[in-house]
Amino acid sequence: MMVNSLSLCYHNKLILAPMVRVGTLPMRLLALDYGADIVYCEELIDLKMLQCKRVVNEVLSTVDFVAPDDRVVFRTCQRERSKVVFQMGTSDAEQALAVARLVENDVAGIDINMGCPKEYSTKGGMGAALLSDPDKIEKILSTLVKGTSRPVTCKIRILPSLEDTLNLVKRIERTGIAAIAVHGRKREERPQHPVSCETIKAIAETLSIPVIANGGSHDHIQNYLDIEDFRQATAASSVMVARAAMWNPSIFLREGLRPLEEVTQKYIRYAVQYDNHYTNTKHCLCQMLREQLESPQGKLLHAAQSSREICEAFGLGAFYEETTRELDSRRAEVLARTPAELEEPAEDTSGVIKMAVKFDRRAYSPQITPKMCLLEWCRREKLAQPVYETVQRPLDRLFRSVVTVAEHKYQSTLWDKSKKLAEQAAAIVCLRSQGLPEGRLSEESLSLHKRKREAPDQDPGGPRAQEPAVPGELCKKPFVTLGSGDESPLEGW
């Protein structure tokens, strides 16, 4: 039996609840800033985590758990090391233990979700589905308590009867867990149903381990003082806040709620600093704005398609540019310390014409891109269509492309975040080398407009615009991944 080497106290704590698509690193750090004592990550499924590799991200100073498709499933940092609880969705004790051992050195606690009523959780026997299988609950929790070095907890909903609920929680306590979080609603109930403070109180009075009360956002918690009132009403050791914290994480601040403008700006800064995916950032901001989504700023947020555009909508464009430059500088420093054989791909660059250029979408018309301009020029000159060959660097998963036109090769010396951007940059190098227009908004693109009029049934901006006219004619080569060969290819368009 392993001894829990890290003691996380669950008495008299303010806790950020696990929330899908909300409890990512920026929100957790913001909650800590505003006074939360413990923060839970969103529920992460055991099978998905078991596919991940643990990666130390020197650029962001984070630890990332990265899926085979290169998506970061879980990201954490030293700042929350002693405060973050990893919540897992599982229905299998051995799989749960394998995940716990994967993450235990980077988190403060392990929690099993036994309360989520949503289909994506219950269909695999996870979440609230576990409540009908006490034997499985006992096996999962006992296995984790004995096998991991971190304190183990679980989060449940109440059962139809008080007697059944008390029998279940007593059985759960005997597994040796450190605390239990109780959402005071039944599996079929939703936020509009009243939370049962009486049932949570009965549980707290029955058990000797800390009970964490949850479910008070709709009826009870609108400000900091309400959190203590809810704790007293349930006789719980601690309180876990979900939606009230999602709407404004400064709910944990003793001095009272901070203006939403301040909160959203702090959130966006964390999102940019830790390279949070813009879709997740956008989702969380929408939850905060709520009734303000129809305001001019809300409409800009709704239309945003990148972190840059989100920052511009909130007056943080300069911050985005500065932070991006700083991260690029850190990335360069990391690469400079990397052995030469890992830093550069094993490709023949002799005779390649190079320029340091990037493709900035904002500088080009949505209908006209450098690749389209290059393709048009090749057709007009009766040349073979451009051939793109793209490589991915394993160190940071960035891309660089070489385009071959009339037996000459062209390449940008800068690496890009996607295959599409890398190919556009290579096309720019070729066009500029030849003194040709590249489709910038400031240029006249008469030839392209003329061609569009001649073939109105063809969409030059469509995803297959560069397909060869003759079947079998080579237009593009797939990119190759450098390194061990176990990286997943990305789509070409």
Short mmCIF file of C-alpha atoms in Angstrom, two decimals:
data_model
loop_
_atom_site.label_atom_id
_atom_site.label_comp_id
_atom_site.label_asym_id
_atom_site.label_seq_id
_atom_site.Cartn_x
_atom_site.Cartn_y
_atom_site.Cartn_z
CA MET A 1 0.00 0.00 0.00
CA MET A 2 1.35 3.40 -0.99
CA VAL A 3 1.44 6.30 1.40
CA ASN A 4 -0.09 9.59 0.24
CA SER A 5 2.98 11.84 0.12
CA LEU A 6 1.07 15.05 -0.44
CA SER A 7 -1.52 16.11 2.10
CA LEU A 8 -4.24 18.28 0.59
CA CYS A 9 -6.54 19.61 3.31
CA TYR A 10 -10.23 19.70 2.41
CA HIS A 11 -11.44 21.47 5.55
CA ASN A 12 -12.85 25.00 5.29
CA LYS A 13 -11.90 25.47 1.64
CA LEU A 14 -13.28 27.44 -1.29
CA ILE A 15 -13.16 25.19 -4.33
CA LEU A 16 -13.57 25.72 -8.06
CA ALA A 17 -15.78 22.89 -9.31
CA PRO A 18 -14.88 20.70 -12.29
CA MET A 19 -16.64 22.08 -15.37
CA VAL A 20 -16.35 20.72 -18.89
CA ARG A 21 -14.79 23.24 -21.32
CA VAL A 22 -14.41 25.74 -18.47
CA GLY A 23 -11.93 24.29 -15.98
CA THR A 24 -8.86 24.66 -18.18
CA LEU A 25 -5.62 26.28 -16.97
CA PRO A 26 -6.55 29.97 -17.51
CA MET A 27 -9.75 29.65 -15.48
CA ARG A 28 -8.04 27.68 -12.73
CA LEU A 29 -5.29 30.26 -12.35
CA LEU A 30 -7.80 33.10 -12.35
CA ALA A 31 -9.83 31.39 -9.62
CA LEU A 32 -6.66 31.03 -7.53
CA ASP A 33 -5.94 34.74 -8.04
CA TYR A 34 -9.35 35.60 -6.67
CA GLY A 35 -9.12 33.43 -3.58
CA ALA A 36 -10.01 29.83 -4.43
CA ASP A 37 -8.08 27.37 -2.26
CA ILE A 38 -8.44 24.33 -4.51
CA VAL A 39 -9.22 24.11 -8.24
CA TYR A 40 -10.51 21.06 -10.13
CA CYS A 41 -9.79 20.50 -13.80
CA GLU A 42 -12.59 19.54 -16.16
CA GLU A 43 -13.50 15.86 -16.28
CA LEU A 44 -11.02 14.00 -18.49
CA ILE A 45 -11.76 10.47 -19.69
CA ASP A 46 -9.37 7.70 -18.67
CA LEU A 47 -8.96 6.16 -22.13
CA LYS A 48 -8.15 9.52 -23.66
CA MET A 49 -5.53 10.24 -20.99
CA LEU A 50 -3.92 6.83 -21.42
CA GLN A 51 -3.12 7.76 -25.01
CA CYS A 52 -1.30 10.90 -23.92
CA LYS A 53 2.38 11.56 -23.52
CA ARG A 54 3.71 13.78 -20.74
CA VAL A 55 5.65 16.66 -22.28
CA VAL A 56 7.56 19.39 -20.46
CA ASN A 57 6.82 22.57 -22.38
CA GLU A 58 9.85 24.81 -21.86
CA VAL A 59 8.34 27.64 -23.87
CA LEU A 60 5.23 27.97 -21.70
CA SER A 61 6.78 26.57 -18.49
CA THR A 62 3.99 24.00 -18.31
CA VAL A 63 3.57 20.26 -18.22
CA ASP A 64 1.37 19.08 -21.09
CA PHE A 65 -0.36 15.77 -21.61
CA VAL A 66 -0.53 15.49 -25.38
CA ALA A 67 -2.75 13.15 -27.42
CA PRO A 68 -1.54 11.32 -30.55
CA ASP A 69 -3.22 13.99 -32.70
CA ASP A 70 -1.01 16.61 -30.95
CA ARG A 71 -3.94 18.10 -29.03
CA VAL A 72 -3.13 19.13 -25.47
CA VAL A 73 -5.64 17.25 -23.32
CA PHE A 74 -4.40 18.55 -19.95
CA ARG A 75 -2.03 21.43 -19.24
CA THR A 76 -0.80 22.45 -15.81
CA CYS A 77 1.96 24.57 -14.30
CA GLN A 78 3.95 24.99 -11.11
CA ARG A 79 1.71 27.80 -9.87
CA GLU A 80 -1.18 25.38 -9.24
CA ARG A 81 0.93 22.33 -8.42
CA SER A 82 -0.24 22.10 -4.79
CA LYS A 83 -3.83 23.25 -5.54
CA VAL A 84 -5.10 21.41 -8.60
CA VAL A 85 -7.19 18.24 -8.42
CA PHE A 86 -7.33 16.05 -11.49
CA GLN A 87 -10.88 14.85 -12.11
CA MET A 88 -11.23 11.67 -14.09
CA GLY A 89 -14.11 9.99 -15.87
CA THR A 90 -13.75 6.23 -15.54
CA SER A 91 -15.59 2.97 -15.03
CA ASP A 92 -12.54 0.75 -14.69
CA ALA A 93 -10.31 0.53 -11.61
CA GLU A 94 -7.09 -0.49 -13.41
CA GLN A 95 -7.45 2.18 -16.08
CA ALA A 96 -8.15 4.76 -13.39
CA LEU A 97 -5.00 3.74 -11.53
CA ALA A 98 -2.91 3.94 -14.70
CA VAL A 99 -4.10 7.51 -15.30
CA ALA A 100 -3.54 8.47 -11.67
CA ARG A 101 0.05 7.26 -11.87
CA LEU A 102 0.52 9.16 -15.13
CA VAL A 103 -0.45 12.52 -13.60
CA GLU A 104 0.23 12.14 -9.87
CA ASN A 105 3.56 13.96 -9.91
CA ASP A 106 1.95 17.05 -11.43
CA VAL A 107 -1.25 17.41 -9.40
CA ALA A 108 -2.31 17.67 -5.75
CA GLY A 109 -5.21 15.22 -5.79
CA ILE A 110 -7.19 12.68 -7.83
CA ASP A 111 -10.99 12.83 -8.08
CA ILE A 112 -13.45 10.41 -9.67
CA ASN A 113 -16.55 11.87 -11.31
CA MET A 114 -19.61 10.02 -10.06
CA GLY A 115 -22.12 12.81 -10.49
CA CYS A 116 -22.22 13.97 -14.11
CA PRO A 117 -25.65 13.07 -15.59
CA LYS A 118 -24.75 13.92 -19.19
CA GLU A 119 -24.82 11.17 -21.80
CA TYR A 120 -21.19 11.63 -22.86
CA SER A 121 -20.23 10.59 -19.33
CA THR A 122 -22.87 8.01 -18.43
CA LYS A 123 -22.93 6.07 -21.72
CA GLY A 124 -19.62 4.43 -20.85
CA GLY A 125 -20.74 3.58 -17.33
CA MET A 126 -19.00 6.66 -15.96
CA GLY A 127 -20.27 9.70 -14.05
CA ALA A 128 -23.69 9.32 -12.43
CA ALA A 129 -24.02 5.84 -13.95
CA LEU A 130 -21.64 4.62 -11.25
CA LEU A 131 -24.17 5.51 -8.54
CA SER A 132 -26.14 2.39 -9.43
CA ASP A 133 -23.08 0.15 -9.07
CA PRO A 134 -21.67 0.49 -5.52
CA ASP A 135 -19.39 -2.52 -5.98
CA LYS A 136 -17.65 -0.85 -8.89
CA ILE A 137 -17.41 2.43 -6.95
CA GLU A 138 -15.75 0.60 -4.08
CA LYS A 139 -13.29 -1.19 -6.35
CA ILE A 140 -12.25 1.98 -8.21
CA LEU A 141 -11.76 4.06 -5.07
CA SER A 142 -10.01 1.30 -3.09
CA THR A 143 -7.63 0.65 -5.98
CA LEU A 144 -6.74 4.33 -6.23
CA VAL A 145 -6.31 4.83 -2.49
CA LYS A 146 -3.93 1.88 -2.31
CA GLY A 147 -2.11 2.57 -5.57
CA THR A 148 -1.51 6.30 -5.87
CA SER A 149 0.56 8.76 -3.87
CA ARG A 150 -2.07 11.50 -3.94
CA PRO A 151 -5.25 11.94 -1.88
CA VAL A 152 -8.30 10.47 -3.60
CA THR A 153 -11.79 11.99 -3.60
CA CYS A 154 -15.02 11.53 -5.51
CA LYS A 155 -17.96 13.73 -6.48
CA ILE A 156 -21.47 12.26 -6.34
CA ARG A 157 -25.14 13.20 -6.65
CA ILE A 158 -27.76 12.19 -4.11
CA LEU A 159 -29.92 9.08 -4.60
CA PRO A 160 -33.73 9.02 -4.67
CA SER A 161 -33.95 8.14 -0.97
CA LEU A 162 -31.97 9.51 1.97
CA GLU A 163 -31.41 6.01 3.33
CA ASP A 164 -29.84 4.80 0.09
CA THR A 165 -27.71 7.94 -0.09
CA LEU A 166 -26.37 7.50 3.45
CA ASN A 167 -25.66 3.82 2.90
CA LEU A 168 -23.70 4.66 -0.24
CA VAL A 169 -21.58 7.44 1.29
CA LYS A 170 -20.73 5.28 4.31
CA ARG A 171 -19.52 2.56 1.97
CA ILE A 172 -17.51 5.15 0.02
CA GLU A 173 -15.92 6.47 3.23
CA ARG A 174 -14.69 2.99 4.13
CA THR A 175 -12.53 2.92 0.96
CA GLY A 176 -10.19 5.42 2.63
CA ILE A 177 -10.82 8.47 0.46
CA ALA A 178 -9.81 11.89 1.77
CA ALA A 179 -13.10 13.74 1.14
CA ILE A 180 -16.37 13.52 -0.75
CA ALA A 181 -18.09 16.24 -2.80
CA VAL A 182 -21.87 16.08 -2.89
CA HIS A 183 -24.02 17.79 -5.51
CA GLY A 184 -27.35 18.15 -3.74
CA ARG A 185 -29.54 17.08 -6.65
CA LYS A 186 -30.63 13.72 -8.01
CA ARG A 187 -29.28 12.32 -11.26
CA GLU A 188 -32.30 13.43 -13.30
CA GLU A 189 -32.51 16.91 -11.78
CA ARG A 190 -31.13 20.05 -13.38
CA PRO A 191 -30.14 23.53 -12.11
CA GLN A 192 -33.75 24.76 -12.10
CA HIS A 193 -34.56 22.16 -9.44
CA PRO A 194 -33.85 23.20 -5.84
CA VAL A 195 -30.68 21.87 -4.23
CA SER A 196 -31.26 19.68 -1.18
CA CYS A 197 -29.28 21.30 1.60
CA GLU A 198 -30.92 18.91 4.05
CA THR A 199 -29.50 15.83 2.34
CA ILE A 200 -26.00 17.29 2.19
CA LYS A 201 -26.30 18.17 5.87
CA ALA A 202 -27.37 14.62 6.74
CA ILE A 203 -24.33 13.28 4.89
CA ALA A 204 -22.01 15.72 6.66
CA GLU A 205 -23.40 14.68 10.03
CA THR A 206 -22.99 10.99 9.18
CA LEU A 207 -19.42 10.94 7.87
CA SER A 208 -16.13 11.71 9.59
CA ILE A 209 -14.31 12.75 6.41
CA PRO A 210 -14.75 16.28 4.96
CA VAL A 211 -17.93 16.78 2.95
CA ILE A 212 -17.80 19.37 0.16
CA ALA A 213 -21.17 20.96 -0.63
CA ASN A 214 -21.95 21.64 -4.29
CA GLY A 215 -24.98 22.80 -6.30
CA GLY A 216 -25.75 26.16 -4.68
CA SER A 217 -25.09 28.54 -7.57
CA HIS A 218 -28.68 28.85 -8.78
CA ASP A 219 -30.51 29.32 -5.46
CA HIS A 220 -27.92 30.31 -2.89
CA ILE A 221 -24.65 31.76 -4.16
CA GLN A 222 -24.50 35.18 -5.80
CA ASN A 223 -21.57 36.67 -3.84
CA TYR A 224 -18.78 35.74 -1.44
CA LEU A 225 -20.88 35.93 1.73
CA ASP A 226 -23.41 33.53 0.22
CA ILE A 227 -20.73 30.84 0.06
CA GLU A 228 -20.43 30.77 3.85
CA ASP A 229 -24.21 30.80 4.23
CA PHE A 230 -24.43 27.77 1.95
CA ARG A 231 -21.72 26.01 3.94
CA GLN A 232 -23.59 26.57 7.18
CA ALA A 233 -26.92 25.48 5.66
CA THR A 234 -25.35 22.18 4.62
CA ALA A 235 -23.04 21.75 7.65
CA ALA A 236 -20.32 20.93 5.11
CA SER A 237 -16.58 21.28 5.64
CA SER A 238 -16.09 23.16 2.38
CA VAL A 239 -17.99 24.57 -0.57
CA MET A 240 -17.45 23.82 -4.27
CA VAL A 241 -18.71 26.53 -6.66
CA ALA A 242 -19.49 25.85 -10.33
CA ARG A 243 -21.69 28.20 -12.38
CA ALA A 244 -21.35 31.24 -10.11
CA ALA A 245 -17.57 30.95 -10.58
CA MET A 246 -17.94 30.36 -14.32
CA TRP A 247 -19.93 33.59 -14.61
CA ASN A 248 -17.44 35.57 -12.49
CA PRO A 249 -14.50 33.78 -10.84
CA SER A 250 -14.01 36.71 -8.45
CA ILE A 251 -16.90 35.12 -6.50
CA PHE A 252 -14.11 33.73 -4.28
CA LEU A 253 -12.87 37.22 -3.37
CA ARG A 254 -13.64 38.23 0.21
CA GLU A 255 -13.85 41.91 -0.81
CA GLY A 256 -16.64 41.19 -3.28
CA LEU A 257 -17.14 40.70 -7.01
CA ARG A 258 -14.80 42.55 -9.34
CA PRO A 259 -16.09 44.31 -12.49
CA LEU A 260 -16.54 41.91 -15.39
CA GLU A 261 -14.26 44.01 -17.60
CA GLU A 262 -11.36 43.39 -15.20
CA VAL A 263 -12.14 39.69 -14.90
CA THR A 264 -12.37 39.06 -18.64
CA GLN A 265 -9.14 40.93 -19.33
CA LYS A 266 -7.26 38.93 -16.71
CA TYR A 267 -8.70 35.73 -18.13
CA ILE A 268 -7.65 36.63 -21.68
CA ARG A 269 -4.12 37.45 -20.53
CA TYR A 270 -3.77 34.00 -18.98
CA ALA A 271 -5.26 32.41 -22.10
CA VAL A 272 -2.67 34.08 -24.34
CA GLN A 273 0.26 33.50 -21.99
CA TYR A 274 -0.53 29.78 -21.82
CA ASP A 275 -1.47 29.36 -25.49
CA ASN A 276 -5.05 28.32 -24.74
CA HIS A 277 -6.95 27.30 -27.86
CA TYR A 278 -9.05 30.22 -29.01
CA THR A 279 -12.27 28.18 -29.16
CA ASN A 280 -11.98 27.34 -25.47
CA THR A 281 -11.14 30.94 -24.60
CA LYS A 282 -14.14 32.10 -26.60
CA HIS A 283 -16.47 29.62 -24.89
CA CYS A 284 -15.44 30.72 -21.39
CA LEU A 285 -15.76 34.41 -22.24
CA CYS A 286 -19.26 33.79 -23.62
CA GLN A 287 -20.23 32.23 -20.28
CA MET A 288 -18.97 35.34 -18.50
CA LEU A 289 -20.61 37.90 -20.79
CA ARG A 290 -24.02 36.16 -20.86
CA GLU A 291 -26.55 39.00 -21.33
CA GLN A 292 -23.80 41.22 -22.79
CA LEU A 293 -23.30 38.93 -25.78
CA GLU A 294 -25.54 41.22 -27.86
CA SER A 295 -23.38 44.24 -27.05
CA PRO A 296 -20.87 45.49 -29.68
CA GLN A 297 -18.06 43.76 -27.78
CA GLY A 298 -20.10 40.57 -27.48
CA LYS A 299 -20.71 40.54 -31.22
CA LEU A 300 -16.98 40.99 -31.87
CA LEU A 301 -16.30 38.05 -29.58
CA HIS A 302 -18.89 35.95 -31.38
CA ALA A 303 -17.23 36.72 -34.72
CA ALA A 304 -13.66 36.14 -33.51
CA GLN A 305 -11.82 33.27 -35.19
CA SER A 306 -8.46 33.49 -33.43
CA SER A 307 -6.83 34.51 -30.16
CA ARG A 308 -5.62 37.67 -31.89
CA GLU A 309 -9.17 38.67 -32.82
CA ILE A 310 -10.41 37.95 -29.29
CA CYS A 311 -7.69 40.18 -27.89
CA GLU A 312 -8.54 42.95 -30.34
CA ALA A 313 -12.22 42.74 -29.33
CA PHE A 314 -11.23 43.41 -25.72
CA GLY A 315 -8.60 46.09 -26.40
CA LEU A 316 -5.67 43.75 -25.84
CA GLY A 317 -4.22 43.70 -29.34
CA ALA A 318 -0.89 45.19 -28.21
CA PHE A 319 -0.67 42.67 -25.37
CA TYR A 320 -1.22 39.82 -27.83
CA GLU A 321 1.56 41.06 -30.11
CA GLU A 322 3.98 41.57 -27.23
CA THR A 323 3.25 38.18 -25.69
CA THR A 324 3.52 36.42 -29.03
CA ARG A 325 6.94 37.98 -29.62
CA GLU A 326 8.05 36.91 -26.15
CA LEU A 327 6.91 33.33 -26.72
CA ASP A 328 8.63 33.27 -30.11
CA SER A 329 11.81 34.48 -28.41
CA ARG A 330 11.58 31.74 -25.79
CA ARG A 331 10.98 29.19 -28.51
CA ALA A 332 14.11 30.37 -30.32
CA GLU A 333 16.12 30.04 -27.10
CA VAL A 334 14.87 26.50 -26.59
CA LEU A 335 15.74 25.59 -30.15
CA ALA A 336 19.18 27.13 -29.76
CA ARG A 337 19.87 24.66 -26.94
CA THR A 338 18.67 21.75 -29.04
CA PRO A 339 21.23 19.51 -30.77
CA ALA A 340 21.59 20.42 -34.42
CA GLU A 341 20.40 17.03 -35.61
CA LEU A 342 17.07 17.58 -33.84
CA GLU A 343 16.72 21.24 -34.60
CA GLU A 344 16.63 21.05 -38.39
CA PRO A 345 14.96 18.47 -40.62
CA ALA A 346 17.08 16.15 -42.71
CA GLU A 347 16.20 17.72 -46.03
CA ASP A 348 18.23 18.79 -49.05
CA THR A 349 18.10 22.59 -49.10
CA SER A 350 20.69 23.13 -51.81
CA GLY A 351 19.49 25.60 -54.38
CA VAL A 352 16.44 26.60 -52.38
CA ILE A 353 15.50 30.28 -52.55
CA LYS A 354 14.68 31.46 -49.04
CA MET A 355 13.06 34.49 -47.42
CA ALA A 356 11.86 35.14 -43.86
CA VAL A 357 8.13 35.64 -44.51
CA LYS A 358 4.86 34.64 -42.90
CA PHE A 359 1.32 34.58 -44.23
CA ASP A 360 -0.88 37.05 -42.32
CA ARG A 361 -4.50 36.34 -43.20
CA ARG A 362 -5.59 39.87 -42.42
CA ALA A 363 -3.42 41.30 -45.18
CA TYR A 364 -5.13 39.26 -47.90
CA SER A 365 -8.56 39.04 -49.41
CA PRO A 366 -10.54 36.01 -48.22
CA GLN A 367 -11.06 35.03 -51.86
CA ILE A 368 -7.46 35.51 -53.05
CA THR A 369 -4.43 33.86 -51.44
CA PRO A 370 -0.75 33.61 -52.48
CA LYS A 371 -1.24 29.95 -53.44
CA MET A 372 -4.05 30.92 -55.79
CA CYS A 373 -1.96 33.70 -57.32
CA LEU A 374 0.93 31.30 -57.89
CA LEU A 375 -1.35 28.67 -59.42
CA GLU A 376 -2.88 31.27 -61.75
CA TRP A 377 0.54 32.48 -62.86
CA CYS A 378 1.71 28.91 -63.57
CA ARG A 379 -1.35 28.24 -65.70
CA ARG A 380 -0.93 31.46 -67.60
CA GLU A 381 2.75 30.66 -68.27
CA LYS A 382 1.83 27.08 -69.19
CA LEU A 383 4.00 25.69 -66.36
CA ALA A 384 3.36 22.58 -64.31
CA GLN A 385 1.27 23.23 -61.24
CA PRO A 386 3.16 24.10 -58.01
CA VAL A 387 4.22 21.13 -55.89
CA TYR A 388 4.29 21.62 -52.12
CA GLU A 389 6.29 19.43 -49.78
CA THR A 390 5.83 20.15 -46.07
CA VAL A 391 7.73 18.89 -43.06
CA GLN A 392 6.85 19.02 -39.38
CA ARG A 393 9.49 19.61 -36.72
CA PRO A 394 8.95 17.24 -33.76
CA LEU A 395 10.36 19.60 -31.12
CA ASP A 396 7.52 22.11 -31.31
CA ARG A 397 5.31 20.57 -34.05
CA LEU A 398 5.68 23.58 -36.32
CA PHE A 399 5.60 23.32 -40.12
CA ARG A 400 7.71 24.54 -43.03
CA SER A 401 7.03 24.03 -46.72
CA VAL A 402 9.03 24.03 -49.95
CA VAL A 403 7.24 24.79 -53.20
CA THR A 404 8.69 23.69 -56.53
CA VAL A 405 7.87 25.78 -59.60
CA ALA A 406 9.63 25.35 -62.96
CA GLU A 407 12.28 23.15 -61.29
CA HIS A 408 13.14 25.88 -58.75
CA LYS A 409 12.46 25.55 -55.03
CA TYR A 410 11.22 28.30 -52.70
CA GLN A 411 10.90 28.29 -48.93
CA SER A 412 10.28 30.59 -46.00
CA THR A 413 12.90 30.32 -43.26
CA LEU A 414 10.18 30.77 -40.62
CA TRP A 415 8.16 27.93 -39.16
CA ASP A 416 4.37 28.07 -38.98
CA LYS A 417 1.65 26.62 -36.76
CA SER A 418 -0.11 24.76 -39.56
CA LYS A 419 0.57 23.09 -42.89
CA LYS A 420 -1.74 25.54 -44.66
CA LEU A 421 0.14 28.59 -43.37
CA ALA A 422 3.50 27.05 -44.24
CA GLU A 423 2.41 26.44 -47.84
CA GLN A 424 1.10 30.00 -48.18
CA ALA A 425 4.44 31.33 -46.92
CA ALA A 426 6.35 29.25 -49.49
CA ALA A 427 4.09 30.60 -52.23
CA ILE A 428 4.82 34.17 -51.08
CA VAL A 429 8.58 33.55 -51.38
CA CYS A 430 8.16 32.33 -54.96
CA LEU A 431 5.92 35.22 -55.98
CA ARG A 432 8.15 37.87 -54.44
CA SER A 433 11.23 36.32 -56.03
CA GLN A 434 9.54 36.70 -59.41
CA GLY A 435 8.16 40.17 -58.67
CA LEU A 436 4.61 38.89 -59.01
CA PRO A 437 1.44 40.04 -57.17
CA GLU A 438 0.56 37.83 -54.23
CA GLY A 439 -3.02 38.85 -53.53
CA ARG A 440 -2.49 41.41 -50.80
CA LEU A 441 -5.43 43.73 -50.19
CA SER A 442 -3.37 46.65 -51.49
CA GLU A 443 -2.75 44.97 -54.84
CA GLU A 444 -4.88 44.82 -57.97
CA SER A 445 -5.70 41.21 -58.85
CA LEU A 446 -7.25 41.76 -62.24
CA SER A 447 -6.16 38.47 -63.73
CA LEU A 448 -7.81 36.48 -61.01
CA HIS A 449 -11.03 38.46 -61.24
CA LYS A 450 -10.97 38.03 -64.99
CA ARG A 451 -10.54 34.28 -64.65
CA LYS A 452 -13.40 34.18 -62.17
CA ARG A 453 -15.69 35.87 -64.68
CA GLU A 454 -14.62 33.41 -67.37
CA ALA A 455 -15.41 30.40 -65.14
CA PRO A 456 -18.23 31.48 -62.84
CA ASP A 457 -19.05 27.93 -61.87
CA GLN A 458 -15.62 27.38 -60.27
CA ASP A 459 -14.87 28.58 -56.75
CA PRO A 460 -11.23 29.73 -56.72
CA GLY A 461 -11.27 29.84 -52.94
CA GLY A 462 -12.65 26.36 -52.51
CA PRO A 463 -10.73 23.63 -50.76
CA ARG A 464 -9.97 21.79 -53.99
CA ALA A 465 -9.04 24.82 -56.09
CA GLN A 466 -5.56 23.45 -56.81
CA GLU A 467 -6.61 20.00 -57.93
CA PRO A 468 -5.04 19.00 -61.24
CA ALA A 469 -7.30 19.29 -64.25
CA VAL A 470 -6.04 15.95 -65.59
CA PRO A 471 -6.60 12.87 -63.39
CA GLY A 472 -3.35 11.54 -61.99
CA GLU A 473 -1.37 14.75 -62.51
CA LEU A 474 0.63 15.51 -59.37
CA CYS A 475 -0.37 18.76 -57.74
CA LYS A 476 0.76 18.28 -54.17
CA LYS A 477 2.88 15.91 -52.12
CA PRO A 478 1.85 15.02 -48.58
CA PHE A 479 4.03 16.46 -45.86
CA VAL A 480 6.32 14.15 -43.94
CA THR A 481 6.72 14.09 -40.19
CA LEU A 482 10.27 14.16 -38.94
CA GLY A 483 11.46 12.12 -35.99
CA SER A 484 10.32 8.77 -34.74
CA GLY A 485 7.53 8.46 -37.29
CA ASP A 486 4.76 8.08 -34.73
CA GLU A 487 3.28 11.52 -35.22
CA SER A 488 -0.18 11.78 -36.80
CA PRO A 489 -0.42 13.48 -40.21
CA LEU A 490 -2.68 16.48 -40.46
CA GLU A 491 -5.16 17.18 -43.22
CA GLY A 492 -3.66 18.94 -46.21
CA TRP A 493 -6.32 21.60 -46.66
#
